[in-house]
Coordinates of C-alpha atoms (C1' of nucleotides) in Angstrom, one line a residue:
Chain V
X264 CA -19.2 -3.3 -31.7
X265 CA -18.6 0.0 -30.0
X266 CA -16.2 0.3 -27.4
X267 CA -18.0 0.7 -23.9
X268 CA -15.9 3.0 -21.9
X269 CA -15.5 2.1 -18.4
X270 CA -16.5 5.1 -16.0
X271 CA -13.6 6.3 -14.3
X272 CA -13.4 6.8 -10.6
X273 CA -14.6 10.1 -8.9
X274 CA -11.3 12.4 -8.2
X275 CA -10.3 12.1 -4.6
X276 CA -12.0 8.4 -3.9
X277 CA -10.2 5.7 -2.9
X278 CA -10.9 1.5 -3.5
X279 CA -9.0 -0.6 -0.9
X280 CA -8.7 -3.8 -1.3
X281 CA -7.4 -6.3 1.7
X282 CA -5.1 -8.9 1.1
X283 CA -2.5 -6.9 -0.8
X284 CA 1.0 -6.1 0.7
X285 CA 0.3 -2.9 1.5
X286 CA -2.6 -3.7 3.3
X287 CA -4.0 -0.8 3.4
X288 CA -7.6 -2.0 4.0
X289 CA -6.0 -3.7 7.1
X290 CA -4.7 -0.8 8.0
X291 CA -7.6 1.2 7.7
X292 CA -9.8 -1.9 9.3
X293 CA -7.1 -1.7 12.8
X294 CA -7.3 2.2 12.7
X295 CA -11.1 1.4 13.1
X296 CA -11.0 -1.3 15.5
X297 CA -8.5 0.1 17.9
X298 CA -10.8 3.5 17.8
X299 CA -13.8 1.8 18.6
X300 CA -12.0 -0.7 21.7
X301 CA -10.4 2.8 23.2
X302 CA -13.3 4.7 22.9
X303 CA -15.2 2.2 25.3
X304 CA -12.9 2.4 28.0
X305 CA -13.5 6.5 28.0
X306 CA -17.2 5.4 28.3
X307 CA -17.9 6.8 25.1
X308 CA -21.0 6.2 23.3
X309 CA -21.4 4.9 19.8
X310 CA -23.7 7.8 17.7
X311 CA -24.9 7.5 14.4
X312 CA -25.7 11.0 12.2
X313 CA -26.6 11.5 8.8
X314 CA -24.0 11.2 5.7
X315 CA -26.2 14.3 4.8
X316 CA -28.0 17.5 6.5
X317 CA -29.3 20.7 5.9
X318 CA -26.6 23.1 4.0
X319 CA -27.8 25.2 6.9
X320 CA -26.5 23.4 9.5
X321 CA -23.0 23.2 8.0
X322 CA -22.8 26.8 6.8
X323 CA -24.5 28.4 10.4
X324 CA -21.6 26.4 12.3
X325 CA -18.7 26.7 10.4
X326 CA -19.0 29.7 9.0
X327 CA -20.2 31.4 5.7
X328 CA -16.2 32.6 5.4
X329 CA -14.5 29.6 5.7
X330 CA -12.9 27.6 2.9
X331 CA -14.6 24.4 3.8
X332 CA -18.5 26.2 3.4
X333 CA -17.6 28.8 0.7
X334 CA -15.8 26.5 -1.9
X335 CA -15.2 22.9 -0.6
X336 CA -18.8 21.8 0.1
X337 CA -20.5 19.0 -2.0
X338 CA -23.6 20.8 -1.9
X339 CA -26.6 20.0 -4.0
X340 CA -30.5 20.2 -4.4
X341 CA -32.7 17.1 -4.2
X342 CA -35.8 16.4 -5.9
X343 CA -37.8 18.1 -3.5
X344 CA -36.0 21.4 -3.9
X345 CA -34.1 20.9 -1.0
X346 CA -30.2 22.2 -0.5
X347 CA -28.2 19.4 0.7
X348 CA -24.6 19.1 2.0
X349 CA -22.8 15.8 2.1
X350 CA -21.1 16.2 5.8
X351 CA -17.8 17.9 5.5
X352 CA -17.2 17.3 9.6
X353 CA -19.1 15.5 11.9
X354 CA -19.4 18.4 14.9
X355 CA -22.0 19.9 13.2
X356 CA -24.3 17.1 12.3
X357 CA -23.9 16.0 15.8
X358 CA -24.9 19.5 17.6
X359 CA -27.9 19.6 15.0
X360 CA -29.1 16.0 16.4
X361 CA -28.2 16.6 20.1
X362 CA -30.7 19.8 19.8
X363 CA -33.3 18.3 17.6
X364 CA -33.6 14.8 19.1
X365 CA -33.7 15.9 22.5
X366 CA -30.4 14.8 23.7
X367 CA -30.0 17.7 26.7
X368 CA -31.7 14.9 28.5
X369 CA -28.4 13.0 28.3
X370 CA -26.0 15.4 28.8
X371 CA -23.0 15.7 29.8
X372 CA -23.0 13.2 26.4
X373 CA -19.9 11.5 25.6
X374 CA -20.0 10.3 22.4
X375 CA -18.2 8.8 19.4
X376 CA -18.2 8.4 15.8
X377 CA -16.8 7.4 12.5
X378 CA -17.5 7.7 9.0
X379 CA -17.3 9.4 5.5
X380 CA -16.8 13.0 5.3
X381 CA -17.0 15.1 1.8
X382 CA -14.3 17.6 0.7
X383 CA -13.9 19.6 -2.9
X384 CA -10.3 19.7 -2.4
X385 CA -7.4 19.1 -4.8
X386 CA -6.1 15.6 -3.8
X387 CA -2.6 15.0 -2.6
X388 CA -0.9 12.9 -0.1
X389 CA -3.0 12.2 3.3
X390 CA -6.2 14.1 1.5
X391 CA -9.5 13.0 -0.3
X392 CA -12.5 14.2 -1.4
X393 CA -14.1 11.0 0.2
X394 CA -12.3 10.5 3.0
X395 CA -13.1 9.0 6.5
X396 CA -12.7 10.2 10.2
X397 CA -12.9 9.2 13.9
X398 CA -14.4 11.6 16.1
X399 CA -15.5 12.0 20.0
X400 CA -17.1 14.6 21.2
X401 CA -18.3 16.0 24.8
X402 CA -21.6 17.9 24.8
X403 CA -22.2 19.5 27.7
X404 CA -19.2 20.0 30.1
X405 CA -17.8 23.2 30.4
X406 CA -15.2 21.8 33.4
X407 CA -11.9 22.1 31.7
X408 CA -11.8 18.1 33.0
X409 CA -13.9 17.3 29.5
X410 CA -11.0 18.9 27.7
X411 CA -8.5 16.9 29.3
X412 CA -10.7 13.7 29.4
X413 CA -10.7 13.8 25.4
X414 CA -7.0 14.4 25.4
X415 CA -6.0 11.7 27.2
X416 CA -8.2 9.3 25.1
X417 CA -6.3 10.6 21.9
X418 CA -3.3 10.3 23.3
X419 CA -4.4 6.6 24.1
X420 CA -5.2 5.9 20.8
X421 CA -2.1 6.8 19.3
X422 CA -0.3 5.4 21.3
X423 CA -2.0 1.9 20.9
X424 CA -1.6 2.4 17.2
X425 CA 2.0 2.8 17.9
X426 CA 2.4 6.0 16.4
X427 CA 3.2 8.3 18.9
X428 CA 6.0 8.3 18.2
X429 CA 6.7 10.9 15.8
X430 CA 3.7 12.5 16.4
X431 CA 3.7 15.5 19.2
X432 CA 0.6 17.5 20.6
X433 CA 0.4 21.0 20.2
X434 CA -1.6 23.0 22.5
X435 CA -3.2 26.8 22.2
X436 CA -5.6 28.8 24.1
X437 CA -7.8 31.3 21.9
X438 CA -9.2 32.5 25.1
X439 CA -13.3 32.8 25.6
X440 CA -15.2 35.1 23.5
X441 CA -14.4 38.3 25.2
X442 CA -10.1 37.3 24.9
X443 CA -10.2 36.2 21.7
X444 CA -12.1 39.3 20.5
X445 CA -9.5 42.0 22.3
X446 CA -6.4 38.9 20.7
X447 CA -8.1 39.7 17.3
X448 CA -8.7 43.5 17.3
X449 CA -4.9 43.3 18.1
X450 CA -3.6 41.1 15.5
X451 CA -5.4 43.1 13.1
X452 CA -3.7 45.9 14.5
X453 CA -0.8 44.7 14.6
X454 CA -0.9 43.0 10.6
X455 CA -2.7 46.3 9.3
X456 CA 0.7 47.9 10.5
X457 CA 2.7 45.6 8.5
X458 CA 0.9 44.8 5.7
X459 CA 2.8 45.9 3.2
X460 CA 5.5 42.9 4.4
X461 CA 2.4 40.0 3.7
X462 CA 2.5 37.8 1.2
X463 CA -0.8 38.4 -1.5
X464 CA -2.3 35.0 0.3
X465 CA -1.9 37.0 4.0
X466 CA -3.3 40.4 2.5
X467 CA -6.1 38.4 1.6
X468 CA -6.5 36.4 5.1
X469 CA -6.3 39.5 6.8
X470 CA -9.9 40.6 5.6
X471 CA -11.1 36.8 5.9
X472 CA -9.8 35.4 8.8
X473 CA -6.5 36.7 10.3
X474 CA -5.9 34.7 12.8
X475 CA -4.6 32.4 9.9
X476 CA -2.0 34.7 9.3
X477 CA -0.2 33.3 12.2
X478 CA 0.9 29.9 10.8
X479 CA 1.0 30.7 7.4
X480 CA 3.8 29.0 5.4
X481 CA 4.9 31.8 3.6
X482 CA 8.7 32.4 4.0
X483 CA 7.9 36.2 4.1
X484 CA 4.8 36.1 6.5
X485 CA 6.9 34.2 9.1
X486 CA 8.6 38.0 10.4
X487 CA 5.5 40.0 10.9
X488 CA 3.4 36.8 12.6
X489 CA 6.2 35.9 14.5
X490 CA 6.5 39.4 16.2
X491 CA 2.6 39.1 16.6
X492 CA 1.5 39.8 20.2
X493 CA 0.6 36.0 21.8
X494 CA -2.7 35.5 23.0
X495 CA -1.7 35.3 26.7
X496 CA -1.5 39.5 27.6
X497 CA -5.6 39.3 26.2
X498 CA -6.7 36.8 28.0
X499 CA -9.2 37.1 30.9
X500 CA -8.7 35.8 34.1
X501 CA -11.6 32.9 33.8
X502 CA -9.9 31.9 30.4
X503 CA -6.2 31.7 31.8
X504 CA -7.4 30.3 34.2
X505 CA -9.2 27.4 32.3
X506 CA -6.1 26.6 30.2
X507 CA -4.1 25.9 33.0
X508 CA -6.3 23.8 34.3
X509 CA -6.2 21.9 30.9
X510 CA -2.6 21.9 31.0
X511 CA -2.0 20.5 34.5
X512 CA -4.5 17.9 34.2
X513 CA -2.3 16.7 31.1
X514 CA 0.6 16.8 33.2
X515 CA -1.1 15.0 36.1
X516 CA -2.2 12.5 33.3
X517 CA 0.8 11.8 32.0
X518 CA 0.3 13.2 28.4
X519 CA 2.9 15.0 26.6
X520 CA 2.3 18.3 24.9
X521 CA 3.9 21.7 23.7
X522 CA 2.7 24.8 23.7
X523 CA 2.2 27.1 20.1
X524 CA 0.9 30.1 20.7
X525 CA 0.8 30.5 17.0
X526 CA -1.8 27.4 16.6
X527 CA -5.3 28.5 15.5
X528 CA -8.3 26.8 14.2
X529 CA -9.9 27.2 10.9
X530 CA -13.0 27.0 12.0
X531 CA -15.2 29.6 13.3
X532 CA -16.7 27.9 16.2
X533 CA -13.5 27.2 18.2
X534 CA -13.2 28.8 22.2
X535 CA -10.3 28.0 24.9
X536 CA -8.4 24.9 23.8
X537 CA -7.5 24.4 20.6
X538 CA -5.1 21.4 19.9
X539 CA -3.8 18.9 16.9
X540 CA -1.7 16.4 17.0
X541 CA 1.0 16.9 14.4
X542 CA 3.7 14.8 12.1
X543 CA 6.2 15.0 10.1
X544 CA 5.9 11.8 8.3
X545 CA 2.9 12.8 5.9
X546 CA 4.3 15.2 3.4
X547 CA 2.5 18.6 3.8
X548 CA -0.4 17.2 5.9
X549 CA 0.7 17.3 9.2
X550 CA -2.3 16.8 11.4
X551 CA -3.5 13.4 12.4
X552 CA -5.7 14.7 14.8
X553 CA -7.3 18.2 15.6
X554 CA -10.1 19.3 17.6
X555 CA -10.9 21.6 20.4
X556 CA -13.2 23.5 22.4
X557 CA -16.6 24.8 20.7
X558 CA -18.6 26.2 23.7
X559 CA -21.2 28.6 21.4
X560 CA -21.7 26.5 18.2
X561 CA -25.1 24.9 19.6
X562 CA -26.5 28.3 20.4
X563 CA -25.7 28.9 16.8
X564 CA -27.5 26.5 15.5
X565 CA -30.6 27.6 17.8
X566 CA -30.0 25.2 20.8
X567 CA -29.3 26.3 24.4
X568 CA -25.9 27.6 25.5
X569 CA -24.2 25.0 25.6
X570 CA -20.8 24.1 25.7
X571 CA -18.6 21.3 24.3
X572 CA -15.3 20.0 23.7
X573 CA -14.4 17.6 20.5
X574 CA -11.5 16.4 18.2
X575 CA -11.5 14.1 15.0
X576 CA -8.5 11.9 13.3
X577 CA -8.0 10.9 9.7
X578 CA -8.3 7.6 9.4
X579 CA -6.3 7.9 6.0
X580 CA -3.5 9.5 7.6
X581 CA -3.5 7.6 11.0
X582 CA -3.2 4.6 8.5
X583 CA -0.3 5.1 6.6
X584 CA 1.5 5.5 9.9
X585 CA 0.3 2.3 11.0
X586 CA 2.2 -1.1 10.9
X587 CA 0.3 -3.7 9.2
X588 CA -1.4 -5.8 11.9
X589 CA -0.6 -9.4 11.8
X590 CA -3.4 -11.6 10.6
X591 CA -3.8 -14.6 12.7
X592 CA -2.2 -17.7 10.2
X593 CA -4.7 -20.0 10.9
X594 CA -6.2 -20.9 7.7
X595 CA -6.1 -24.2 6.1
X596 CA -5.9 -24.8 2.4
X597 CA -8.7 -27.8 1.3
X598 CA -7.3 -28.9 -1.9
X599 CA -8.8 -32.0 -4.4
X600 CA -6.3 -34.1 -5.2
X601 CA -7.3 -34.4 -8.7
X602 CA -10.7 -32.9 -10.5
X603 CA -13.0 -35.5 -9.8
X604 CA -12.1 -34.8 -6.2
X605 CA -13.4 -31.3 -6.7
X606 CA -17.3 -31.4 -5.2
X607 CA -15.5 -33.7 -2.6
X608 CA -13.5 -31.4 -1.4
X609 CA -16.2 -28.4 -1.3
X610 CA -18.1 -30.6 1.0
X611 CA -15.4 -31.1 3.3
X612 CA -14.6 -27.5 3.2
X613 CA -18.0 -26.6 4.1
X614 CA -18.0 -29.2 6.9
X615 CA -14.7 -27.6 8.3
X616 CA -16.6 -24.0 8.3
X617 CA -19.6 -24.8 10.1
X618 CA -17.4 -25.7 12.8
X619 CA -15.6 -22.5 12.4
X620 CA -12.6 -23.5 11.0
X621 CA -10.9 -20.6 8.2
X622 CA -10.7 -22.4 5.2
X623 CA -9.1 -21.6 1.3
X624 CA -10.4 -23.3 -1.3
X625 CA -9.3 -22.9 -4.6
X626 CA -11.6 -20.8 -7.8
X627 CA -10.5 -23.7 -10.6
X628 CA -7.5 -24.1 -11.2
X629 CA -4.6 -27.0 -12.4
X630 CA -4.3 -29.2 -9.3
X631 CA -1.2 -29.4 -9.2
X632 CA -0.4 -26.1 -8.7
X633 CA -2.9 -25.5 -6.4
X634 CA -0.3 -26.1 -3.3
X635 CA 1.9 -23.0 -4.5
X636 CA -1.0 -21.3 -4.7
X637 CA -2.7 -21.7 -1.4
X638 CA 1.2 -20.9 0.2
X639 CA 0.9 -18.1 -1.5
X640 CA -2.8 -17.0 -0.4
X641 CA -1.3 -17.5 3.2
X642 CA -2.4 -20.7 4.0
X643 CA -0.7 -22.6 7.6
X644 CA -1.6 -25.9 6.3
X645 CA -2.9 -28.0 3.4
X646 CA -5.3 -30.5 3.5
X647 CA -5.4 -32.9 0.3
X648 CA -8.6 -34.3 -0.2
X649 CA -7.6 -38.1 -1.8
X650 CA -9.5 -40.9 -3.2
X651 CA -10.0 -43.4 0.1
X652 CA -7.3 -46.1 0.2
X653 CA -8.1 -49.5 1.0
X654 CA -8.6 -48.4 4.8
X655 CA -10.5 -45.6 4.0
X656 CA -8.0 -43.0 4.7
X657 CA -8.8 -40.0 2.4
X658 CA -7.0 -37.2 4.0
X659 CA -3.6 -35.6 4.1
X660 CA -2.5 -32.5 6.2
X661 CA 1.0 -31.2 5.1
X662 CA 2.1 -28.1 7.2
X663 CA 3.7 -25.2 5.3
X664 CA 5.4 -23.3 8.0
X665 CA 7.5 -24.6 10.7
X666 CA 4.9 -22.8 13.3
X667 CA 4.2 -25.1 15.9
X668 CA 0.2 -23.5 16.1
X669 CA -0.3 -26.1 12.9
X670 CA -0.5 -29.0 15.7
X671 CA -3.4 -26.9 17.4
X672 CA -4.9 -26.6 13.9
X673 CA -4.6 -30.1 13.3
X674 CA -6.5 -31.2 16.2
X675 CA -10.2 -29.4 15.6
X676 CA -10.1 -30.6 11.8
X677 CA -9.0 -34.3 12.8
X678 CA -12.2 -34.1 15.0
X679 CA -14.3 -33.1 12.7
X680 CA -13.0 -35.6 9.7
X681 CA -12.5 -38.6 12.3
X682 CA -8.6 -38.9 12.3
X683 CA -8.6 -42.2 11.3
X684 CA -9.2 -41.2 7.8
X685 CA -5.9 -39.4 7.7
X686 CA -3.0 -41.3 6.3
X687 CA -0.7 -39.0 6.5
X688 CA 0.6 -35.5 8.6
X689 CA 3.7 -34.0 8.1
X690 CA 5.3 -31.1 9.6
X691 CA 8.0 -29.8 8.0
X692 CA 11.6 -28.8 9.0
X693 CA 13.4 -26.2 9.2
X694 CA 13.9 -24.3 6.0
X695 CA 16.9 -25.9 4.3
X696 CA 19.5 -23.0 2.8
X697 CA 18.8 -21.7 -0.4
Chain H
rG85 C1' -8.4 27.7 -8.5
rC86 C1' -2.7 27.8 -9.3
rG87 C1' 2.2 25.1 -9.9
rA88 C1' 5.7 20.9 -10.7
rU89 C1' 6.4 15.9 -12.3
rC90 C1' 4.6 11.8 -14.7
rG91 C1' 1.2 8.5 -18.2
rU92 C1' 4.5 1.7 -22.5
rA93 C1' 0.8 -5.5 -21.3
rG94 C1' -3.4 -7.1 -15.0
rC95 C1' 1.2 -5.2 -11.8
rU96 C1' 6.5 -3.2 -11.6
rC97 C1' 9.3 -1.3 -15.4
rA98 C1' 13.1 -1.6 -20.2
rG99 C1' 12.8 0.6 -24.8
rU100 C1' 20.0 3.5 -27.0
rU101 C1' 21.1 10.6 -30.3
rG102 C1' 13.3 9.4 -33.6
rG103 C1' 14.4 4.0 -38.0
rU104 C1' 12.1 -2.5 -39.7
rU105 C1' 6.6 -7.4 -37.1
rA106 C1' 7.1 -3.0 -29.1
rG107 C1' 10.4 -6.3 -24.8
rA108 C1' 11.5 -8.4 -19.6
rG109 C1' 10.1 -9.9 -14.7
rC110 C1' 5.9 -11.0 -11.8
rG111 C1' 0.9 -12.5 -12.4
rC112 C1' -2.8 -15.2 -15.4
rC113 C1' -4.2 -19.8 -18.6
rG114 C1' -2.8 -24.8 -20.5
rG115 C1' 0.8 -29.0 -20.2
rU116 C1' 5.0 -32.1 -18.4
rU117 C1' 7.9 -33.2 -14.0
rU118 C1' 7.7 -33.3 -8.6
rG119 C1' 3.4 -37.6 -3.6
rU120 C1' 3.2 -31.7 -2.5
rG121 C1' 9.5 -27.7 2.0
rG122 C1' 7.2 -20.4 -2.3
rU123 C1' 10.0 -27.3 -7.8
rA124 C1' 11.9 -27.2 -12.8
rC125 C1' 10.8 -27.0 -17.7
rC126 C1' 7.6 -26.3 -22.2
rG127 C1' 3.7 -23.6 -24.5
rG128 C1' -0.2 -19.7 -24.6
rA129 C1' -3.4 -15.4 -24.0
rG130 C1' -2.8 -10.3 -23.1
rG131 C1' -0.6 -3.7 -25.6
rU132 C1' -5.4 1.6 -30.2
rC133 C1' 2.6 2.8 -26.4
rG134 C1' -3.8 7.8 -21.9
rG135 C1' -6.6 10.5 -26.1
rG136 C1' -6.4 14.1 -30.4
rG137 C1' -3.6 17.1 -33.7
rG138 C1' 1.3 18.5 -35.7
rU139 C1' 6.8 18.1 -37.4
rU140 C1' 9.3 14.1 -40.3
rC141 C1' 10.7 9.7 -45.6
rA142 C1' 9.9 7.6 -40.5
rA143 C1' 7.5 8.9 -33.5
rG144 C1' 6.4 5.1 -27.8
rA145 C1' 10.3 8.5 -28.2
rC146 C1' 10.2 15.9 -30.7
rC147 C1' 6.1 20.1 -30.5
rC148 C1' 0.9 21.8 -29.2
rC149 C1' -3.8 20.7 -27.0
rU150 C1' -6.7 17.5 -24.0
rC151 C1' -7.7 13.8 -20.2
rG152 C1' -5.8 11.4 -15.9
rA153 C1' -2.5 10.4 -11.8
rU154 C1' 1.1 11.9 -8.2
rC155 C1' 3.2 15.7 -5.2
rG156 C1' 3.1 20.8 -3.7
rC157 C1' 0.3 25.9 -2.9
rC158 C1' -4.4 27.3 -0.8
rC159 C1' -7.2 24.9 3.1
rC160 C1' -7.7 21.0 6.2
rA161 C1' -8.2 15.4 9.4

RNA sequence: GCGAUCGUAGCUCAGUUGGUUAGAGCGCCGGUUUGUGGUACCGGAGGUCGGGGGUUCAAGACCCCUCGAUCGCCCCA
């Protein structure tokens, strides 16, 4: 017989399964969870958008230069001739939906999201090709207030992950259109003048998008785009203006942040604020969440002016920098006490779950070792399903922690198995020294 | 697209300067013991050493190619 070769996973996905140590499904699941409880208490609204659009609508708003649209798109024609662009971001797909379904009506809109996005990048640590984001967005406020609003509800969220710890917001300005075009013209300037001191990778950036220059890695770039001229001398009054009402409102809020003057966006659409919260703990990616200001991008896309504030998270990276969350351990182990006992205990099982009561039961298996291996699933208690005694007794419940929550998981499966039919419940001691 | 490191059972790994039928722990399956406090013991299944080619009397160990993974560059969440 041939061998059939099992297909291998796509590059960049990722399978999580829950119940390992790492819990990394957990993880991810909490991530989720905590996103979605924080988000309502901002009043924002859940919104669902397409996994796919128009390659228009992602190439018109990010830009035709930028790495995501001109190499890292999963782009494609369907059968009807179509091009089609798995969603690389979610700001896009939702300005293409608040224009096209009519969503002005609603605006301001606060809204929220989260979901698989579609990169053709090389994967390391913290990146995927599949990966997954959280996202909230403000459509339709151009008070600096929005800014600060969205801030504040990031900063929440880390903070009730309990990771923000090592994890600092940076803040820039890149001014309104008029700044950041004199800011540009002067970089440009100001690089053109010194280009001979850029690495290949800046010479290049300098034609595509120089701004970029300014946090680039490069050991040799770091002299030239520190001695860059800061945004601050360009910008208009409206625009300084603006950021300092972004910043005090943090201040008044209670949020930390720093100011780099070198922080820039890679996308085109960014205006004013322009922020990411940043860590050290994730190798060489070290954003966990980034976002800003994008008054412009819906006039793009052929809307009305419009403007609008917005960040997204890695749900990956927020993850790994997340405790596992502690499963409730309230799950009781309903165990035949020899084979014929095996339909027996089913039943009982299924009794205990339509009253809402977690149960384990066991796939097969050698009885006797079914105890070890319901401890080791997790289990708070086990209930032996026996052949009835003389008095009709046909249940034990034998604790396997010391927790004192078995007693309150005792007394809702006594009631629903009559506790006069168990002849036995023990709670064990204190661990005795190994 | 570029670079570095790595690739031995389901998992984590050992495999001496290349040398006979490739090992361990965990897990899995079966059994005995224990009226059940991660019990002890016995037995068992499971490996084309990622794949292909080469060097050699002899390669899991050396060389080349290829595939894959990881981390980094680029870019980004």
């Amino acid at each position: 017989m041939a061998k059939i070769e099992t297909p291998r996973p796509v590059r960049g996905t990722q399978d999580m399964l829950g119940g390992t140590p790492e819990a990394f499904a957990e993880r991810f699941a909490h991530v989720v969870a905590t996103f979605d409880r924080v988000r309502r208490l901002y009043g924002f609204q859940r919104v669902e958008v397409p996994v796919f659009e128009s390659t228009a609508v992602f190439a018109r708003s990010l830009g035709e230069s930028t790495d995501v649209v001109s190499k890292e798109m999963y782009t494609f024609e369907d059968r009807g001739g179509d091009s089609i662009t798995l969603r690389p971001e979610f700001t896009a797909g939702i300005s293409r939906a608040y224009i096209t379904e009519g969503w002005q009506q609603y605006a301001p809109l606060k809204v929220a999201t989260h979901g698989p996005l579609f990169r053709y990048e090389r994967p390391q640590k913290g990146r995927f090709r599949q990966f997954h984001q959280l996202d909230a967005e403000i459509i339709g406020a151009a008070e600096p207030g929005a800014d600060v609003e969205l801030l504040v509800f990031a900063d929440q969220l880390l903070k009730e992950l309990g990771i923000n710890d090592g994890v600092t917001l940076t803040l820039n300005t890149l001014g309104d259109a008029e700044s950041r075009e004199a800011w540009r013209a002067a970089l440009i300037a100001h690089f053109e003048a010194h280009r001979g001191d850029l690495s290949e990778d800046s010479v290049d950036r300098l034609a595509k998008n120089p701004l970029r220059i300014l946090d680039s890695k490069d050991p040799r770039d770091r002299p030239v785009a520190d001695s860059a001229p800061d945004i601050d001398a360009y910008l208009t009054d409206e625009a300084r203006s603006f950021f300092e009402k972004v910043t005090s409102g943090l201040d008044a809020a209670g949020v930390a942040w720093e100011r780099n003057a070198r922080l820039v966006r890679g996308l085109d659409y960014y205006r004013h604020t322009a922020f990411e919260f940043v860590t050290d703990r994730l190798g060489a990616q070290g954003t966990v969440l980034g976002g800003g200001r994008y008054d412009g991008l819906i006039e793009n896309l052929g809307g009305p002016a419009t403007p609008a504030v917005g960040w997204a998270a890695g749900i990956e990276r927020l993850a790994m920098l997340v405790d596992v969350p502690t499963a409730p351990r309230d799950i009781v182990a309903v165990l035949p006490d020899k084979r014929d006992l095996e339909d027996e205990a089913l039943a009982v099982a299924a009794r205990l779950r339509r009253a809402g009561i977690r149960c384990w039961t066991p796939l097969g298996g050698n009885p006797k070792k079914l105890p070890a291996k319901a401890r080791q699933a997790g289990v708070e208690a086990n209930l032996f399903v026996l052949h009835p005694d003389s008095e009709g007794r046909c249940f034990n419940f034998i604790s396997v922690s010391d927790d004192p929550s078995v007693h309150e998981l005792f007394k809702p499966i006594s009631a629903v198995l009559g506790e006069d039919r168990f002849g036995n419940f023990s709670h064990f001691k204190n661990n005795k020294a190994d």
